[in-house]
Short mmCIF file of C-alpha atoms and ligand atoms in Angstrom, two decimals:
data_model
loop_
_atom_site.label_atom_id
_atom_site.label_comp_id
_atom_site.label_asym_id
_atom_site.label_seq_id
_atom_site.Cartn_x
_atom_site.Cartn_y
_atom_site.Cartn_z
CA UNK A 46 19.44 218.24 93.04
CA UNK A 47 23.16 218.52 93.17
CA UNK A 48 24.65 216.68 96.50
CA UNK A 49 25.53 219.36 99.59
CA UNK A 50 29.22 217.82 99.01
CA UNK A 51 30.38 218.71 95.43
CA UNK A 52 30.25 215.72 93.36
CA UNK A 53 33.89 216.22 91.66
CA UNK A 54 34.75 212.72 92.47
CA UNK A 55 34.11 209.07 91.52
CA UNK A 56 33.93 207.71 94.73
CA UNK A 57 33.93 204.42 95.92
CA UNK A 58 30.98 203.17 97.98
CA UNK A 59 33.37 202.37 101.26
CA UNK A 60 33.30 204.66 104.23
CA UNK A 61 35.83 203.53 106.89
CA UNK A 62 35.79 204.32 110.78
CA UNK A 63 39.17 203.22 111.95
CA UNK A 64 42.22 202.00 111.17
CA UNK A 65 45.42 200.36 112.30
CA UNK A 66 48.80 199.71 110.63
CA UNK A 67 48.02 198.72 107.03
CA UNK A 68 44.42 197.91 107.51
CA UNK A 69 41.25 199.52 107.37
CA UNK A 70 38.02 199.09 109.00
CA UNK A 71 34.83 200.09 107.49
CA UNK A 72 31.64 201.48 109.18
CA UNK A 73 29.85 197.88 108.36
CA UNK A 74 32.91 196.21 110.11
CA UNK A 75 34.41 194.71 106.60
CA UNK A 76 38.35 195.18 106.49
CA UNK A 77 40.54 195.77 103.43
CA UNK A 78 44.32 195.93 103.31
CA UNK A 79 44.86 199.51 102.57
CA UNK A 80 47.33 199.13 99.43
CA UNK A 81 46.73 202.74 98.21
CA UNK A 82 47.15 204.82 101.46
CA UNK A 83 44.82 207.83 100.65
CA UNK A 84 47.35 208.15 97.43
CA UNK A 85 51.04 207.28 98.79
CA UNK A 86 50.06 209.31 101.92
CA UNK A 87 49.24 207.60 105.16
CA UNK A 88 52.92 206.93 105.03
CA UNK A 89 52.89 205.64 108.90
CA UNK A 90 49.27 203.37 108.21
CA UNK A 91 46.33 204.22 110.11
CA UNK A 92 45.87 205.16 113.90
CA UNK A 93 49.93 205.14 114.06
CA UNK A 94 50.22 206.71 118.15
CA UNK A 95 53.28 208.18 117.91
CA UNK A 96 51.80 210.66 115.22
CA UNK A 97 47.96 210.72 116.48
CA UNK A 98 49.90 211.53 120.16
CA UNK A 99 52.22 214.29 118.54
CA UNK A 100 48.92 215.84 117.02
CA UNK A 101 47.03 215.77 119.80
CA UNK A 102 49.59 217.16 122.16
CA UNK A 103 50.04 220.14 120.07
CA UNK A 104 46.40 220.55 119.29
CA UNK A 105 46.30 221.03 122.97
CA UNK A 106 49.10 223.55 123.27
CA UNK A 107 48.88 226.08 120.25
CA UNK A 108 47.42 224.69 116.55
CA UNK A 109 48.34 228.05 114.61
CA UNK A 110 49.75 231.12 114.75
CA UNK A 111 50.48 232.52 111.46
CA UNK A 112 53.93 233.57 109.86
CA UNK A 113 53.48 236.63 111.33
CA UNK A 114 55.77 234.85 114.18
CA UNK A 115 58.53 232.34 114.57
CA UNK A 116 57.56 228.96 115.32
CA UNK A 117 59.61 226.42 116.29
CA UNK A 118 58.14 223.37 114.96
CA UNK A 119 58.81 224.78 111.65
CA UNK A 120 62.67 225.59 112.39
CA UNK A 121 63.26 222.22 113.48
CA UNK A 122 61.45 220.01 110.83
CA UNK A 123 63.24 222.23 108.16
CA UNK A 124 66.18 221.87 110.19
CA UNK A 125 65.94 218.22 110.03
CA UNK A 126 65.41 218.36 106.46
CA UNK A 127 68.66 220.44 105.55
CA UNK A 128 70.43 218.10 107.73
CA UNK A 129 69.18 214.45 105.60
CA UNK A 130 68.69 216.58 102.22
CA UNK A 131 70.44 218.27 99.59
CA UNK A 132 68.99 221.83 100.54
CA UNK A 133 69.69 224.27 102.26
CA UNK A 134 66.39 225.97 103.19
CA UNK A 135 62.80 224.84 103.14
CA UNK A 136 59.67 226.80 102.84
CA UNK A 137 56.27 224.99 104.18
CA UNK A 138 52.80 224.90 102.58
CA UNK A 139 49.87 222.39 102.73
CA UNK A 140 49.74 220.52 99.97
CA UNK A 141 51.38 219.08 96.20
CA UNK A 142 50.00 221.69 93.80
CA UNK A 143 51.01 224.49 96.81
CA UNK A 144 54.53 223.00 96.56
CA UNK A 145 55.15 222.97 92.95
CA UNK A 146 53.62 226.01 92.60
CA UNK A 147 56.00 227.47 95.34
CA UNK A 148 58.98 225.55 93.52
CA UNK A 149 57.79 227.37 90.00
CA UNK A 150 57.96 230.96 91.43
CA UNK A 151 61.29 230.11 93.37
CA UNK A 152 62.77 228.92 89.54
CA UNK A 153 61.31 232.23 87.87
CA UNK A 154 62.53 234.59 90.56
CA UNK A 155 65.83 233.36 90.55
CA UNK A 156 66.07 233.61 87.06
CA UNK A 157 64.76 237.25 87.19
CA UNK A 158 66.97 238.37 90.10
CA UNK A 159 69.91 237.26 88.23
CA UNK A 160 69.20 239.43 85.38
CA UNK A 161 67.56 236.67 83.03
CA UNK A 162 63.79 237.74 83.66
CA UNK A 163 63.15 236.52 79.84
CA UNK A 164 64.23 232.69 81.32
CA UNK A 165 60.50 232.04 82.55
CA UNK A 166 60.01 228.87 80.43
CA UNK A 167 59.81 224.59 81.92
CA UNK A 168 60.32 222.09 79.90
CA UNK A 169 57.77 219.16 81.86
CA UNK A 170 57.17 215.61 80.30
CA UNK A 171 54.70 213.58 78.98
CA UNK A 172 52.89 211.39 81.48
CA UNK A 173 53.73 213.76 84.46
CA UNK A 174 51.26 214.94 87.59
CA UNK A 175 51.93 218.29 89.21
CA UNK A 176 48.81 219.26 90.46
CA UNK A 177 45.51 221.50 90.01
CA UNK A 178 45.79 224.52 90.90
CA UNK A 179 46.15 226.86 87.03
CA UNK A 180 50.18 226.40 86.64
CA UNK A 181 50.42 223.40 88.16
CA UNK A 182 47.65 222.16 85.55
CA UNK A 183 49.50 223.89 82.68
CA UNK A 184 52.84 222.23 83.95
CA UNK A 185 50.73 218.43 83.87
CA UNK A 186 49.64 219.34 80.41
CA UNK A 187 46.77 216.55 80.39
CA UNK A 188 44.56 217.98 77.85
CA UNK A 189 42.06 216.15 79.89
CA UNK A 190 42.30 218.22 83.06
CA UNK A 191 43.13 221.70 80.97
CA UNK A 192 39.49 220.89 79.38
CA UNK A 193 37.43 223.96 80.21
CA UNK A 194 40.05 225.77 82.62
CA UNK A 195 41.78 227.94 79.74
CA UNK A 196 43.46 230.00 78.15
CA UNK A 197 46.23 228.11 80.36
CA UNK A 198 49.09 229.22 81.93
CA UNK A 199 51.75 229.84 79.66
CA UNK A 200 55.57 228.82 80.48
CA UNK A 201 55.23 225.20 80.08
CA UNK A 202 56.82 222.92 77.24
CA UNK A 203 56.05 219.12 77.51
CA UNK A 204 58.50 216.57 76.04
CA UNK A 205 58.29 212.55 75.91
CA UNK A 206 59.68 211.24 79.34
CA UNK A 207 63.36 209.24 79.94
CA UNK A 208 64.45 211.03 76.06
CA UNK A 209 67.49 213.62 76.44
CA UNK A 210 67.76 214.43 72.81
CA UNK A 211 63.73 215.90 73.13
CA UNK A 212 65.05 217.83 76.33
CA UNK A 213 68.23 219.41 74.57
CA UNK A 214 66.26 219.98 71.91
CA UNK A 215 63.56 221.96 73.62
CA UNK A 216 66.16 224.01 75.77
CA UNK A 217 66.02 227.59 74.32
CA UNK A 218 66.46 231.19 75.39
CA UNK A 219 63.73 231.41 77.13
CA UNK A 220 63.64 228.48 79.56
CA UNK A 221 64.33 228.44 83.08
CA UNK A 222 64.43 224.62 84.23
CA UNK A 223 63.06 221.25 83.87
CA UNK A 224 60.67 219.69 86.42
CA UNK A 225 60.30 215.51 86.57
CA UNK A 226 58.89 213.27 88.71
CA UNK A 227 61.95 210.93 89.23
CA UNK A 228 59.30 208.64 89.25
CA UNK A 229 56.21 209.51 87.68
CA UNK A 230 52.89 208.54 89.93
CA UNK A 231 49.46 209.48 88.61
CA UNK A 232 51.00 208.91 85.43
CA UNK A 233 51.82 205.10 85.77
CA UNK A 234 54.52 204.33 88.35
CA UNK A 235 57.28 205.14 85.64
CA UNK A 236 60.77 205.37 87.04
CA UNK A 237 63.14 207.89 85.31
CA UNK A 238 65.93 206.36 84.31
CA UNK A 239 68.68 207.10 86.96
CA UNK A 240 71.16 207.82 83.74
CA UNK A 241 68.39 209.86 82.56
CA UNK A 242 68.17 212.07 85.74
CA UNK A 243 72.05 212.35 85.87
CA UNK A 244 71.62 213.46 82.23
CA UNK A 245 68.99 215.97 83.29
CA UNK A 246 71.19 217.47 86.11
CA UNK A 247 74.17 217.90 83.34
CA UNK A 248 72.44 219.54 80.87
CA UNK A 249 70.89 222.01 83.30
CA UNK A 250 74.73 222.94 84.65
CA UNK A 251 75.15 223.06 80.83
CA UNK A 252 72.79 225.49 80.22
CA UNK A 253 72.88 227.49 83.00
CA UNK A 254 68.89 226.59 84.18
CA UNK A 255 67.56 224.76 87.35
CA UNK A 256 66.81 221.38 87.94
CA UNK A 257 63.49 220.99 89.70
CA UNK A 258 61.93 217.85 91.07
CA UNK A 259 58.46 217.06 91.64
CA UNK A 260 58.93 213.99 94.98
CA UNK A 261 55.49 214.83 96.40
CA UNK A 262 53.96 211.40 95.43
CA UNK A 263 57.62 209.69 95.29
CA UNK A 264 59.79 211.03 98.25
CA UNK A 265 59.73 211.16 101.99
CA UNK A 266 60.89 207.36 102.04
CA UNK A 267 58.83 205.90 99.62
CA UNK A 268 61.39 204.14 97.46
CA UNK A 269 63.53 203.40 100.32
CA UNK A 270 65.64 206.42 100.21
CA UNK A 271 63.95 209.50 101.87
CA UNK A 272 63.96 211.24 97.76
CA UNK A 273 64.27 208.95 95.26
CA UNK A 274 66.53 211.39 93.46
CA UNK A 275 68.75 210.10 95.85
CA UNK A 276 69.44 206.63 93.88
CA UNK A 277 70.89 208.12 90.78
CA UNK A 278 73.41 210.23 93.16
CA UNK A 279 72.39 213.90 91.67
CA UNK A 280 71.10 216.83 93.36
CA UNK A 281 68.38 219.10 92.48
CA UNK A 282 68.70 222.96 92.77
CA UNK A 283 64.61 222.97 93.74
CA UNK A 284 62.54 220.30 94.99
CA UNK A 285 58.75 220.08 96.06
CA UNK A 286 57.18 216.94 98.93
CA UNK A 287 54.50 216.93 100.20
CA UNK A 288 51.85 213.64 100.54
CA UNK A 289 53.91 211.08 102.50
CA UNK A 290 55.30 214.30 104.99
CA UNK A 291 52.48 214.55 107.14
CA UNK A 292 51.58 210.77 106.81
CA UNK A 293 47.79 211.88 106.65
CA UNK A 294 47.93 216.19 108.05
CA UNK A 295 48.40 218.42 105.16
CA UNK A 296 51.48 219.70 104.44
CA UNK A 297 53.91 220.75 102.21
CA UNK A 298 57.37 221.61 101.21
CA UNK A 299 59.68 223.11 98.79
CA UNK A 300 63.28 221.94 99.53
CA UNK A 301 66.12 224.50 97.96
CA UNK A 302 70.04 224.77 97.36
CA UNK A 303 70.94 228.42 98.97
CA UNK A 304 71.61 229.91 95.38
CA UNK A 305 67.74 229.61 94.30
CA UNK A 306 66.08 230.18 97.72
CA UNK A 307 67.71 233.55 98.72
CA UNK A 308 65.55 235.37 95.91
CA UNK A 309 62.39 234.73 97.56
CA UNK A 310 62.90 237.60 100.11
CA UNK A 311 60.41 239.38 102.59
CA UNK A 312 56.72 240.18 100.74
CA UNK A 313 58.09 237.36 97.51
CA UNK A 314 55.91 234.04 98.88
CA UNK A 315 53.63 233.38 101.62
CA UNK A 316 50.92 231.19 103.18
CA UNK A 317 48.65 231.75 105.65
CA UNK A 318 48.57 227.93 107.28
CA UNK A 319 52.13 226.42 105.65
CA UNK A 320 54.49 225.19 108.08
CA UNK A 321 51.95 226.05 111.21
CA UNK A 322 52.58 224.57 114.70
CA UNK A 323 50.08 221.78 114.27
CA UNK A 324 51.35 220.68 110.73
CA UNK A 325 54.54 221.14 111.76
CA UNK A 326 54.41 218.61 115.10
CA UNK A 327 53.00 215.87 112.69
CA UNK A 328 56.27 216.19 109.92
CA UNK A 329 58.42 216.37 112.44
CA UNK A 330 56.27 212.78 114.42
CA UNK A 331 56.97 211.43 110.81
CA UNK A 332 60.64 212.30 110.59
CA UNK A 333 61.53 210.42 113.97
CA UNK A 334 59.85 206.89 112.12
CA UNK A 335 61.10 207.85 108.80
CA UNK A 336 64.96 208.30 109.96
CA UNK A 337 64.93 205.91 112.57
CA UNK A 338 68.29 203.64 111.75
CA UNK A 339 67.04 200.86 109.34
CA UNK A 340 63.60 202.37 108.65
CA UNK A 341 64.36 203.26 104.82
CA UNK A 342 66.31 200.11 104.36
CA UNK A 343 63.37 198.20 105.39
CA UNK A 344 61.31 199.85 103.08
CA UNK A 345 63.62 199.13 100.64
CA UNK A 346 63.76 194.63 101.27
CA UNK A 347 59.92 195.32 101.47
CA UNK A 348 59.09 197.05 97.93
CA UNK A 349 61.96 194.22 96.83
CA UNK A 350 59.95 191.29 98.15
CA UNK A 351 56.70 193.27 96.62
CA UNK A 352 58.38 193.17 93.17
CA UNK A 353 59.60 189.86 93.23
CA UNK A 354 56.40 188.24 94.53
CA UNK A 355 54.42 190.17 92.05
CA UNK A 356 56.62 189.22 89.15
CA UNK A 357 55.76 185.67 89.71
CA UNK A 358 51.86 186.71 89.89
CA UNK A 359 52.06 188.77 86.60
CA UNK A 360 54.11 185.66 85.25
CA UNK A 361 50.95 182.69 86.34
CA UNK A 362 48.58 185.88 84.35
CA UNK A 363 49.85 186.70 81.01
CA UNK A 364 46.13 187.59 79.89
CA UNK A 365 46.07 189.85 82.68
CA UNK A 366 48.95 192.03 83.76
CA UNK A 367 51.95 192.97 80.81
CA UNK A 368 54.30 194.20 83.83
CA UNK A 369 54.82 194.97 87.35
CA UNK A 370 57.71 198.16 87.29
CA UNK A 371 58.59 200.84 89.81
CA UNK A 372 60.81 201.26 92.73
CA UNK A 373 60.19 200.27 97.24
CA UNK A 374 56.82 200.50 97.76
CA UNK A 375 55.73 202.80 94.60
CA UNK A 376 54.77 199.64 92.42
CA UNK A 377 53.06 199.63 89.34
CA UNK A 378 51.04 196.79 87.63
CA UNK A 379 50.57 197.74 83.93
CA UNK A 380 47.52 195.49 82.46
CA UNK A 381 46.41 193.81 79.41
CA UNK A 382 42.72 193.90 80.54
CA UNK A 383 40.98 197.37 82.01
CA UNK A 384 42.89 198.49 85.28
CA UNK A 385 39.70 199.50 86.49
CA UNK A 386 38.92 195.78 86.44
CA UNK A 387 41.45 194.78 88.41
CA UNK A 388 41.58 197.01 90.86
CA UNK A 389 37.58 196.20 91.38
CA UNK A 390 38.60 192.18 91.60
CA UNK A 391 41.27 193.20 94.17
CA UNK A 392 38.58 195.22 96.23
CA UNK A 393 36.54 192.07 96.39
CA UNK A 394 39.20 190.16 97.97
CA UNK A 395 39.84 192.74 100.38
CA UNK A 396 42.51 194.70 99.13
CA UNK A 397 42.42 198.73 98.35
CA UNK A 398 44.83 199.98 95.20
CA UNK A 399 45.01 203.19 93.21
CA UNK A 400 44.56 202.90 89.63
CA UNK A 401 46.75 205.10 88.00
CA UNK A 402 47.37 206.52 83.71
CA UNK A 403 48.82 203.92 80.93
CA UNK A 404 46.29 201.45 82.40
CA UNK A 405 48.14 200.80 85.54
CA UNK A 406 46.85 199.56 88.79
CA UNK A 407 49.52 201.37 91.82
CA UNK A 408 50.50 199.50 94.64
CA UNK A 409 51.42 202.18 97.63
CA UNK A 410 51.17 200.83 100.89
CA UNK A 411 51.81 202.39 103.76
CA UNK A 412 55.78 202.22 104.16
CA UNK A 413 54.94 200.52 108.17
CA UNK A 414 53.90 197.65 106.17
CA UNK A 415 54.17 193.95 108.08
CA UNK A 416 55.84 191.13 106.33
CA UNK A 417 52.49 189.17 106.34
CA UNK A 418 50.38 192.33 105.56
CA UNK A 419 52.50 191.96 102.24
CA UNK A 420 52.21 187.77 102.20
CA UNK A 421 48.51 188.58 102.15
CA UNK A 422 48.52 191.14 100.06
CA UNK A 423 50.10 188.92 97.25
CA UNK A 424 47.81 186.55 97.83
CA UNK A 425 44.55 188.93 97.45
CA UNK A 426 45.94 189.78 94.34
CA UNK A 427 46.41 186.32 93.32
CA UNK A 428 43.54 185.04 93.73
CA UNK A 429 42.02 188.70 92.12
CA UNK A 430 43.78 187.70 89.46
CA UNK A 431 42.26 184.27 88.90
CA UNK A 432 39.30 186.61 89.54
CA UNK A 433 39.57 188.21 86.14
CA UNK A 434 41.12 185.28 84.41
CA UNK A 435 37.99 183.36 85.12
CA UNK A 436 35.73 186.29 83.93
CA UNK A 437 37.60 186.27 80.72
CA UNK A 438 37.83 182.58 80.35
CA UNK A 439 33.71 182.52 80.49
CA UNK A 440 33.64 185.34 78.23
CA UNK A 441 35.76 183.29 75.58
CA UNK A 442 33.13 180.58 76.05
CA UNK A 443 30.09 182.69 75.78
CA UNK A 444 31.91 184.18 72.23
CA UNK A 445 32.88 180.47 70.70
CA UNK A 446 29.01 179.22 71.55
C1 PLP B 533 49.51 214.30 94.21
C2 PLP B 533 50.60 214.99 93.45
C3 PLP B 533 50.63 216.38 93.30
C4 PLP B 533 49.51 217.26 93.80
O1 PLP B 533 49.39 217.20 95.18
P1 PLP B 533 48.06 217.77 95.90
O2 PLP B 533 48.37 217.65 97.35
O3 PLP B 533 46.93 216.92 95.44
O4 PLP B 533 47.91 219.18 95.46
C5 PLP B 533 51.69 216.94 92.65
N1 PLP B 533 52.69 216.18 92.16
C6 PLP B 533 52.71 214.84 92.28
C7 PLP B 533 53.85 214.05 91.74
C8 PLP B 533 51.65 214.20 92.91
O5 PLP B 533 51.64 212.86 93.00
#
């Protein structure tokens, strides 16, 4: 008999009770450094008070309301946002797909309120994550995902990531933008190159079509900027968050320049929950952390020391890791043996990770992170590591007998 919850996921056989900072506890009492926070989202760790106290104050007060009416929660966060962002407006949702979804229809009704309704084409790249929901699947273009969902949302063109010439070359009549991860997640913490990006954002002024950028998994401070987009100096006409913006509530965002987000007028685009008072008090409980003076540059020395440490631990296991890549606390350790292995021999030693595509095991801890929470981490992976060397090392013995 099938489970009462849907069994759609692999899960791991850990349920945890509590948490605090980086660290989780789990209803056995065992504790793991929490290296994957829910997927780049408890941005502010576990049981952070600040946010649990914002939540629970406006829990109290009024959780939702609808868009039916102003709310003021909503008017400041996006207000905050225009002021430490590119945009110029902001319209809320609850989640990643609901974002780039939001961010598609803003691209296509621009184009069609300009009098270019036959621009209704993205050019998306190889490698990238943009969600679940039918175009967001469509604009991910994993075959593996599409598998059974069809016939799939048409409008989406995938080229190979960090290659202009593929870009220009797929640019045509009927395309309306491009839409990158400036650092791809699911797909294997790979950065776009920042000449790449500032290539991207020239060729769209070039062809008259919109720059749109996926920083649900890789903004909101995660890099040590709050959008990574950020560190190659460009802007982006369109740009979805989500993840990291709640540090744990749902919600979403899409982030636009004045010239895109006008067209989505009265009856274009709506939600029922986005941007409600409750969601609302825990972006804005985020914000006050996130943009506190020296927060992002902290984030930034700590996915620095990460890196560095890390290279020295891929360096002692040449039969184990190829790499270690990505940028602040979105790191990537690209393998030589299963990532799935490691990632089970750095659960053993106490540490929780996120495997992620090309064979990658993703480092994304929460960006409140403690200078020894990351000394230990590097030694959990370490001696992980020597975990899987050993395995190997006995397996090479077993073979030569
Ligand atoms: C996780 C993710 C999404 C989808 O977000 P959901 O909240 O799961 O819908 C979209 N884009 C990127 C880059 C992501 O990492």
């Amino acid at each position: 008999m099938i489970p009462a919850l849907l069994p759609n996921y692999n899960r791991a056989d850990l349920a945890f009770e509590r948490g605090e900072g980086a660290w989780l506890w789990t209803t056995d009492g065992r504790r793991f450094l929490d290296f994957g926070s829910g997927i780049a989202t408890s941005s502010l760790g576990h049981g952070n008070k600040h946010l649990a106290d914002a939540i629970a104050e406006q829990a109290h007060k009024v959780m939702h309301v609808s868009n039916l009416y102003r709310i003021p929660q909503a008017e400041k966060l996006a207000e905050r946002l225009v002021a430490n962002t590119f945009a110029d407006s902001v319209f809320f949702c609850n989640s990643g797909a609901e974002a780039n979804e939001g961010m598609i229809k803003m691209m296509r009704r621009a184009m069609y309120s300009t009098g270019k309704p036959e621009r209704f084409r993205f050019i998306c790249f190889e490698g990238a994550f943009h969600g679940r929901t039918l175009a967001t699947l469509a604009a991910t273009g994993n075959k593996k995902y599409l598998e059974g969902f069809g016939p799939e949302v048409d409008g989406f063109d995938h080229v190979p990531f960090n290659n202009l010439n593929a870009v220009r070359d797929a640019i045509g009549p009927a395309t309306a933008g491009i839409i990158i991860e400036p650092v791809q997640g699911e797909g294997g913490v790979r950065p776009a190159q920042l000449q790449f990006l500032r290539d991207l954002r020239a060729t769209c002024d070039e062809f008259g079509i919109l720059l749109g950028l996926d920083e649900v998994q890789c903004g909101m401070g995660r890099t040590g900027k709050l959008f990574a987009h950020e560190w190659a100096g460009i802007e982006p006409d369109v740009m979805s968050a989500a993840k990291g913006i709640g540090g744990g509530f749902p919600l979403g965002a899409v982030l636009a320049k004045e010239a895109v987000a006008k067209y989505l007028v009265p009856g274009t685009h709506g939600t029922t929950f986005g941007g409600n008072p409750l969601a609302c008090a825990a972006g804005n409980a985020v914000l006050d952390v996130v943009l506190a003076p020296g927060f992002l540059a902290d984030v930034g020395r700590k996915g620095q020391a990460l890196w560095a440490a890390m290279s020295k631990v891929v360096a002692e296991f040449p039969r184990v890791f190829v790499d270690v890549r990505g940028a602040g606390l979105i790191q990537g350790l690209k393998c030589v043996v299963p990532a799935g292995d490691v990632q089970a021999a750095f659960t053993a030693e106490g540490l929780l990770t996120v495997t992620a595509g090309d064979n990658v095991v993703r480092l994304v801890p929460p960006l409140v992170l403690t200078d020894d929470d990351l000394a230990q981490a590097v030694e959990m992976m370490r001696r992980g590591a020597a975990r899987v060397q050993a395995a190997l090392d006995a397996a090479g013995k077993a073979a030569a007998q």
